Amino acid sequence: MAAVDSEEIEAPKKASKLPLLLGLVGALALGGGGFYATYSGLILGDEAATEGGDTAGADDADSLDAGASGPSASEVSYIEVEPMIVSLGSAGRGRHLRFRAQLDVVPGGESTVTTFMPRILDVLNGYLRAVPVAELESPSALVVLRAQMLRRVQLVVGDGEVRDLLITEFVLN
């Protein structure tokens, strides 16, 4: 009898976790796709731009069109940033960076930018001191540094005032 009881009682089978795993992967894929569509502007892109949202794509298209035909002399205004000598901290061991730049300013915005020049110098000096020496020596460093410094200047002055930052001197000693 004991043999019959052990044969009749079988261990219950474990439920498969495959449907749960497939549901989780599907939810992540759909969530990621929805985020990308919203973030890239595929969904609600035109409404956000017209309501004062991110118009970086429109600005880039306008600057490309202007670059193709070439801006006239009345559309260009530059303000020179005072030359800076930045010590590169203890890791630099007495090394320093000589830096000069010019800001491409919207015509009529020169007075605003010159008013903020002490803050601009402070932001650039603080940023350049924080960058590791190894990054400064990288061949692609100038592109990254230029973009980072331009963004910081735009945050200080305002997005609509400064169009570009042109590096005229960048010497590591």
Coordinates of C-alpha atoms in Angstrom, one line a residue, residues 77 79 103-114 116 120 150 153-164:
S77 CA 29.1 90.8 -34.3
I79 CA 33.1 90.3 -28.8
L103 CA 31.9 85.3 -28.9
D104 CA 29.6 85.4 -31.9
V105 CA 26.8 87.7 -30.6
V106 CA 23.4 88.5 -32.1
P107 CA 23.5 92.0 -33.5
G108 CA 22.2 94.4 -30.9
G109 CA 23.1 92.1 -28.0
E110 CA 26.7 93.4 -27.6
S111 CA 25.8 95.6 -24.6
T112 CA 24.2 92.6 -22.8
V113 CA 27.1 90.4 -23.3
T114 CA 29.7 93.0 -22.3
F116 CA 27.9 89.9 -18.2
I120 CA 31.5 84.8 -18.4
L150 CA 29.4 77.8 -25.2
V153 CA 28.2 81.1 -21.6
Q154 CA 24.6 80.8 -22.9
L155 CA 23.4 79.9 -19.5
V156 CA 25.0 83.0 -18.0
V157 CA 23.9 85.4 -20.8
G158 CA 20.8 83.8 -22.1
D159 CA 20.2 81.4 -25.0
G160 CA 19.3 84.0 -27.6
E161 CA 22.3 86.3 -27.2
V162 CA 25.4 84.2 -28.0
R163 CA 25.4 82.1 -31.1
D164 CA 28.9 80.6 -31.0

